[in-house]
Amino acid sequence: MIYPDTRRTDTVEEHFGTAVVDPYRWLEGDARGHVEVADWVRAQDALARAYLARLPGRDHFRRRLAELFDHARLTAPEKRGERYFFTRNPGLENQAVLLVREGPHGADRVLLDPNPWSDDGATALAEWAVSADGRSLAFATQEAGSDWRTIRVLDVESGDTLPDVLAWARFTTLAWARDGSGFFYARFPAPPEGNVFDAPVTDHSIYFHVLGTSQAEDRLVRAPPTGQLLIQTVSVTPDGRYAVIASTPGAGGNALAIIDLQDPNWTPRPLIQAYDHNWSVVGNQGTRLFLATDDGAERGKIVTLDLAATEPRFVELIAEREDGTLNDAALLGGHLLVTYLVDAKTEIRRHRLDGTPDGTVALPGLGTAGGFRGRPDDDEAFFVFTGHNAPTTIYRYAVARRLLTIWDRPEVAIDLERIVVEQRFYASKDGTRVPMFVVRRADLQTPAPTLLYGYGGYGISMVPYYSPAVLAWVEAGGVYAVANLRGGGEYGKAWHDAGRLANKQNVFDDFIAAAEYLKREGIASAEGLAIQGESNGGLLVAAVVNQRPELFAAALPGVGVLDMLRFARFTNGQFWIGDYGDPEKEADFRNLLSYSPYHTIRSGRAYPALLVTTADTDDRVVPAHSFKYVAALQSADLGDRPRLLRVDTRAGHGAGKPIGKALDELADLWAFAARWTGLAVEAAD
């Protein structure tokens, strides 16, 4: 294959006595304003799309993906007053629509439909929140996949958009004052003109906006200490008494402060000032707070704190479990409903407010449940249940009667009785026991082309969920596997810590061991294993390809962090130092250099086929990571298999991507993986 010409420079820098070559640094330029970068990206993308369009399975996957995605997808409703608010995508709309239902059995009314907001469907509804009386809606819009938000307000009764417009929100929550007079949100200072894409991420602050006023009048509630990089989120307790502010440097844990909103001064009261552990307020009864934490309990516990006490102290209410990891908790219907991960599967336990166990919530199968919606004094609660072979279903739970009923379940275009889900366990390089989910057709008994997915970072757990994309691959005769790698949160803080900073190689070892297990056990065919990951998972895929290229037939790193020596220089990359380390410190630098995908490509070895995907407006993991990595791949002697770059336009890191763009990308990914793993897609038609 003939790749586009890529200019190579003689850029070399010395770090701690080590010379680091960076010949493609010029590709860090923003393609939207840098002509040479733009021309290079167009040529690379044209080559990739021409190749992908010719693959025999591409049309099959595009058609079948559309059929499998064509079902209603809802979120659990938020009840405010007597109104129920939720989003719904009937199937193939580019963006979900926000609806309101008047009463439990009333008609649904469209409040916001983002689909006409742009010609290409790339303007999305992002965060939204409704006032306690159900009369006002604050909502954020997302343009072309960017992390930046613009916040507006809607009058629910009339459907009119109010004049309020708030700019420069990013990584924000929205939280209303109890009286509906306004709401809290988080934003950065306005970036320098012409520098929005790579604007600095300092001074992330909490503000309060009073309806009907200008943003310039918004009240500064809490700013970070001078020079400290923090992301801050805000919530308000359901009774409206307290605002809760969580502040985090990005990994490791968070500080916690609380504001008594009855005090006109709104002075933040620190509860936790260190960033060593995770803390969250899950509810309150008057001045008594219920909190979840992993401080002194690596798998999580529930404690209380009475703010009215002379000397407030944390009191353990629900102890840490040895066999489960605390994942979520909610105060609903006068009970605490606590969600645990048990080997990455959900279990929900009930507790009275004195901590006494009060049974469980019976779930319909192996999968993931959570996202509780409801009020502490209301018996009606809602949550979501999903699994690899269980479509995302909204359940209504009557807490006092322990009655679970279906509020909404979609009809899907596949016979799920044909799909089998197993959980396997395998040993990593150091003997650590790692779980893995394996999804395949029930009639598939022989080794088959397999797609292995992983992430392994930031304490994020890879839990079972319904994916039409996965089912398109499985239905065609492939196997899909998800490995629950260290670095995630499946087994609590220790599991996360075992896969970050100096321990990052454990994540790669876990993924490599998963690949070896799939082949050894006769699940994956000998020459038919592909791997996929996105963002931190894109780093994972690219790193293990460099370390063990012979294991894989194809690799699909998406929106990946691929230059580990310069990641902190772009957008919000400084917040990743807590998981990766600081390239400006020698010990961290040497660890990062040992696995940085851009720097550790092994010329002279046969590599798998590589399809690297990114987007031009990704302002979280900037596309320069992928550009530089692909340039380095294409210049190396890595065998005859293709090394391609696919770049979406007006698409960001993933959130808000129009369904049409998502289906096109998935069809390309699956057709590419099928071609190189030997999956005979035409036989599935």
PDB file of N, CA and C in Angstrom, residues 606-650:
ATOM      1  N   ALA A 606       6.568  -7.973  12.023  1.00  0.00           N
ATOM      2  CA  ALA A 606       5.280  -7.965  11.332  1.00  0.00           C
ATOM      3  C   ALA A 606       4.179  -7.530  12.293  1.00  0.00           C
ATOM      4  N   TYR A 607       3.472  -6.464  11.941  1.00  0.00           N
ATOM      5  CA  TYR A 607       2.403  -5.913  12.768  1.00  0.00           C
ATOM      6  C   TYR A 607       1.041  -6.363  12.260  1.00  0.00           C
ATOM      7  N   PRO A 608       0.046  -6.345  13.135  1.00  0.00           N
ATOM      8  CA  PRO A 608      -1.319  -6.596  12.665  1.00  0.00           C
ATOM      9  C   PRO A 608      -1.805  -5.451  11.786  1.00  0.00           C
ATOM     10  N   ALA A 609      -2.908  -5.674  11.097  1.00  0.00           N
ATOM     11  CA  ALA A 609      -3.564  -4.587  10.372  1.00  0.00           C
ATOM     12  C   ALA A 609      -4.089  -3.578  11.393  1.00  0.00           C
ATOM     13  N   LEU A 610      -3.869  -2.295  11.128  1.00  0.00           N
ATOM     14  CA  LEU A 610      -4.236  -1.250  12.078  1.00  0.00           C
ATOM     15  C   LEU A 610      -5.157  -0.234  11.424  1.00  0.00           C
ATOM     16  N   LEU A 611      -6.299   0.014  12.060  1.00  0.00           N
ATOM     17  CA  LEU A 611      -7.202   1.091  11.662  1.00  0.00           C
ATOM     18  C   LEU A 611      -7.333   2.026  12.858  1.00  0.00           C
ATOM     19  N   VAL A 612      -6.720   3.197  12.743  1.00  0.00           N
ATOM     20  CA  VAL A 612      -6.715   4.190  13.810  1.00  0.00           C
ATOM     21  C   VAL A 612      -7.819   5.195  13.521  1.00  0.00           C
ATOM     22  N   THR A 613      -8.668   5.457  14.509  1.00  0.00           N
ATOM     23  CA  THR A 613      -9.782   6.380  14.312  1.00  0.00           C
ATOM     24  C   THR A 613      -9.682   7.549  15.284  1.00  0.00           C
ATOM     25  N   THR A 614     -10.057   8.729  14.789  1.00  0.00           N
ATOM     26  CA  THR A 614     -10.104   9.931  15.619  1.00  0.00           C
ATOM     27  C   THR A 614     -11.076  10.908  14.973  1.00  0.00           C
ATOM     28  N   ALA A 615     -11.144  12.128  15.526  1.00  0.00           N
ATOM     29  CA  ALA A 615     -12.065  13.135  15.011  1.00  0.00           C
ATOM     30  C   ALA A 615     -11.417  14.509  15.104  1.00  0.00           C
ATOM     31  N   ASP A 616     -11.751  15.363  14.164  1.00  0.00           N
ATOM     32  CA  ASP A 616     -11.053  16.646  14.068  1.00  0.00           C
ATOM     33  C   ASP A 616     -11.375  17.596  15.212  1.00  0.00           C
ATOM     34  N   THR A 617     -12.536  17.445  15.847  1.00  0.00           N
ATOM     35  CA  THR A 617     -12.903  18.370  16.929  1.00  0.00           C
ATOM     36  C   THR A 617     -12.809  17.721  18.301  1.00  0.00           C
ATOM     37  N   ASP A 618     -12.049  16.658  18.419  1.00  0.00           N
ATOM     38  CA  ASP A 618     -11.854  16.031  19.729  1.00  0.00           C
ATOM     39  C   ASP A 618     -10.944  16.939  20.562  1.00  0.00           C
ATOM     40  N   ASP A 619     -11.546  17.634  21.545  1.00  0.00           N
ATOM     41  CA  ASP A 619     -10.741  18.511  22.386  1.00  0.00           C
ATOM     42  C   ASP A 619     -10.497  17.888  23.756  1.00  0.00           C
ATOM     43  N   ARG A 620     -10.694  16.578  23.863  1.00  0.00           N
ATOM     44  CA  ARG A 620     -10.312  15.864  25.077  1.00  0.00           C
ATOM     45  C   ARG A 620      -8.984  15.145  24.839  1.00  0.00           C
ATOM     46  N   VAL A 621      -8.976  14.190  23.900  1.00  0.00           N
ATOM     47  CA  VAL A 621      -7.707  13.607  23.436  1.00  0.00           C
ATOM     48  C   VAL A 621      -7.505  14.139  22.022  1.00  0.00           C
ATOM     49  N   VAL A 622      -6.668  15.138  21.893  1.00  0.00           N
ATOM     50  CA  VAL A 622      -6.540  15.826  20.609  1.00  0.00           C
ATOM     51  C   VAL A 622      -6.091  14.849  19.526  1.00  0.00           C
ATOM     52  N   PRO A 623      -6.564  15.046  18.286  1.00  0.00           N
ATOM     53  CA  PRO A 623      -6.247  14.087  17.216  1.00  0.00           C
ATOM     54  C   PRO A 623      -4.771  14.012  16.866  1.00  0.00           C
ATOM     55  N   ALA A 624      -3.979  14.986  17.325  1.00  0.00           N
ATOM     56  CA  ALA A 624      -2.534  14.929  17.054  1.00  0.00           C
ATOM     57  C   ALA A 624      -1.915  13.630  17.555  1.00  0.00           C
ATOM     58  N   HIS A 625      -2.440  13.073  18.637  1.00  0.00           N
ATOM     59  CA  HIS A 625      -1.939  11.780  19.124  1.00  0.00           C
ATOM     60  C   HIS A 625      -2.010  10.741  18.004  1.00  0.00           C
ATOM     61  N   SER A 626      -3.170  10.644  17.384  1.00  0.00           N
ATOM     62  CA  SER A 626      -3.370   9.645  16.329  1.00  0.00           C
ATOM     63  C   SER A 626      -2.584   9.992  15.077  1.00  0.00           C
ATOM     64  N   PHE A 627      -2.496  11.289  14.738  1.00  0.00           N
ATOM     65  CA  PHE A 627      -1.767  11.692  13.538  1.00  0.00           C
ATOM     66  C   PHE A 627      -0.296  11.282  13.641  1.00  0.00           C
ATOM     67  N   LYS A 628       0.339  11.626  14.749  1.00  0.00           N
ATOM     68  CA  LYS A 628       1.769  11.342  14.918  1.00  0.00           C
ATOM     69  C   LYS A 628       2.026   9.834  14.955  1.00  0.00           C
ATOM     70  N   TYR A 629       1.142   9.113  15.627  1.00  0.00           N
ATOM     71  CA  TYR A 629       1.289   7.660  15.755  1.00  0.00           C
ATOM     72  C   TYR A 629       1.202   6.986  14.384  1.00  0.00           C
ATOM     73  N   VAL A 630       0.231   7.381  13.579  1.00  0.00           N
ATOM     74  CA  VAL A 630       0.075   6.774  12.255  1.00  0.00           C
ATOM     75  C   VAL A 630       1.249   7.137  11.355  1.00  0.00           C
ATOM     76  N   ALA A 631       1.714   8.370  11.435  1.00  0.00           N
ATOM     77  CA  ALA A 631       2.887   8.749  10.641  1.00  0.00           C
ATOM     78  C   ALA A 631       4.082   7.868  10.989  1.00  0.00           C
ATOM     79  N   ALA A 632       4.276   7.610  12.284  1.00  0.00           N
ATOM     80  CA  ALA A 632       5.387   6.754  12.709  1.00  0.00           C
ATOM     81  C   ALA A 632       5.183   5.311  12.256  1.00  0.00           C
ATOM     82  N   LEU A 633       3.956   4.816  12.333  1.00  0.00           N
ATOM     83  CA  LEU A 633       3.670   3.456  11.860  1.00  0.00           C
ATOM     84  C   LEU A 633       3.993   3.313  10.377  1.00  0.00           C
ATOM     85  N   GLN A 634       3.531   4.279   9.586  1.00  0.00           N
ATOM     86  CA  GLN A 634       3.669   4.164   8.139  1.00  0.00           C
ATOM     87  C   GLN A 634       5.121   4.302   7.684  1.00  0.00           C
ATOM     88  N   SER A 635       5.959   4.913   8.496  1.00  0.00           N
ATOM     89  CA  SER A 635       7.371   5.078   8.114  1.00  0.00           C
ATOM     90  C   SER A 635       8.230   3.886   8.525  1.00  0.00           C
ATOM     91  N   ALA A 636       7.658   2.985   9.339  1.00  0.00           N
ATOM     92  CA  ALA A 636       8.426   1.852   9.856  1.00  0.00           C
ATOM     93  C   ALA A 636       8.236   0.610   8.982  1.00  0.00           C
ATOM     94  N   ASP A 637       9.169  -0.302   9.094  1.00  0.00           N
ATOM     95  CA  ASP A 637       9.099  -1.591   8.393  1.00  0.00           C
ATOM     96  C   ASP A 637       8.327  -2.569   9.279  1.00  0.00           C
ATOM     97  N   LEU A 638       7.011  -2.687   9.015  1.00  0.00           N
ATOM     98  CA  LEU A 638       6.139  -3.479   9.886  1.00  0.00           C
ATOM     99  C   LEU A 638       5.363  -4.554   9.129  1.00  0.00           C
ATOM    100  N   GLY A 639       5.773  -4.860   7.922  1.00  0.00           N
ATOM    101  CA  GLY A 639       5.074  -5.881   7.155  1.00  0.00           C
ATOM    102  C   GLY A 639       4.089  -5.274   6.180  1.00  0.00           C
ATOM    103  N   ASP A 640       3.291  -6.160   5.570  1.00  0.00           N
ATOM    104  CA  ASP A 640       2.448  -5.754   4.448  1.00  0.00           C
ATOM    105  C   ASP A 640       1.026  -5.351   4.846  1.00  0.00           C
ATOM    106  N   ARG A 641       0.616  -5.585   6.065  1.00  0.00           N
ATOM    107  CA  ARG A 641      -0.766  -5.259   6.435  1.00  0.00           C
ATOM    108  C   ARG A 641      -0.952  -3.747   6.553  1.00  0.00           C
ATOM    109  N   PRO A 642      -2.156  -3.266   6.267  1.00  0.00           N
ATOM    110  CA  PRO A 642      -2.364  -1.809   6.204  1.00  0.00           C
ATOM    111  C   PRO A 642      -2.297  -1.149   7.574  1.00  0.00           C
ATOM    112  N   ARG A 643      -1.919   0.131   7.537  1.00  0.00           N
ATOM    113  CA  ARG A 643      -1.894   0.980   8.732  1.00  0.00           C
ATOM    114  C   ARG A 643      -2.570   2.286   8.337  1.00  0.00           C
ATOM    115  N   LEU A 644      -3.865   2.380   8.667  1.00  0.00           N
ATOM    116  CA  LEU A 644      -4.728   3.428   8.119  1.00  0.00           C
ATOM    117  C   LEU A 644      -5.227   4.372   9.199  1.00  0.00           C
ATOM    118  N   LEU A 645      -5.557   5.590   8.774  1.00  0.00           N
ATOM    119  CA  LEU A 645      -6.101   6.619   9.659  1.00  0.00           C
ATOM    120  C   LEU A 645      -7.441   7.089   9.111  1.00  0.00           C
ATOM    121  N   ARG A 646      -8.478   6.945   9.924  1.00  0.00           N
ATOM    122  CA  ARG A 646      -9.830   7.416   9.563  1.00  0.00           C
ATOM    123  C   ARG A 646     -10.176   8.588  10.479  1.00  0.00           C
ATOM    124  N   VAL A 647     -10.541   9.729   9.897  1.00  0.00           N
ATOM    125  CA  VAL A 647     -10.790  10.945  10.672  1.00  0.00           C
ATOM    126  C   VAL A 647     -12.193  11.453  10.391  1.00  0.00           C
ATOM    127  N   ASP A 648     -13.033  11.457  11.414  1.00  0.00           N
ATOM    128  CA  ASP A 648     -14.370  12.038  11.280  1.00  0.00           C
ATOM    129  C   ASP A 648     -14.287  13.554  11.390  1.00  0.00           C
ATOM    130  N   THR A 649     -15.180  14.239  10.688  1.00  0.00           N
ATOM    131  CA  THR A 649     -15.283  15.690  10.803  1.00  0.00           C
ATOM    132  C   THR A 649     -16.486  16.059  11.658  1.00  0.00           C
ATOM    133  N   ARG A 650     -16.376  17.181  12.364  1.00  0.00           N
ATOM    134  CA  ARG A 650     -17.424  17.656  13.273  1.00  0.00           C
ATOM    135  C   ARG A 650     -17.888  16.538  14.208  1.00  0.00           C
TER     136      ARG A 650
END
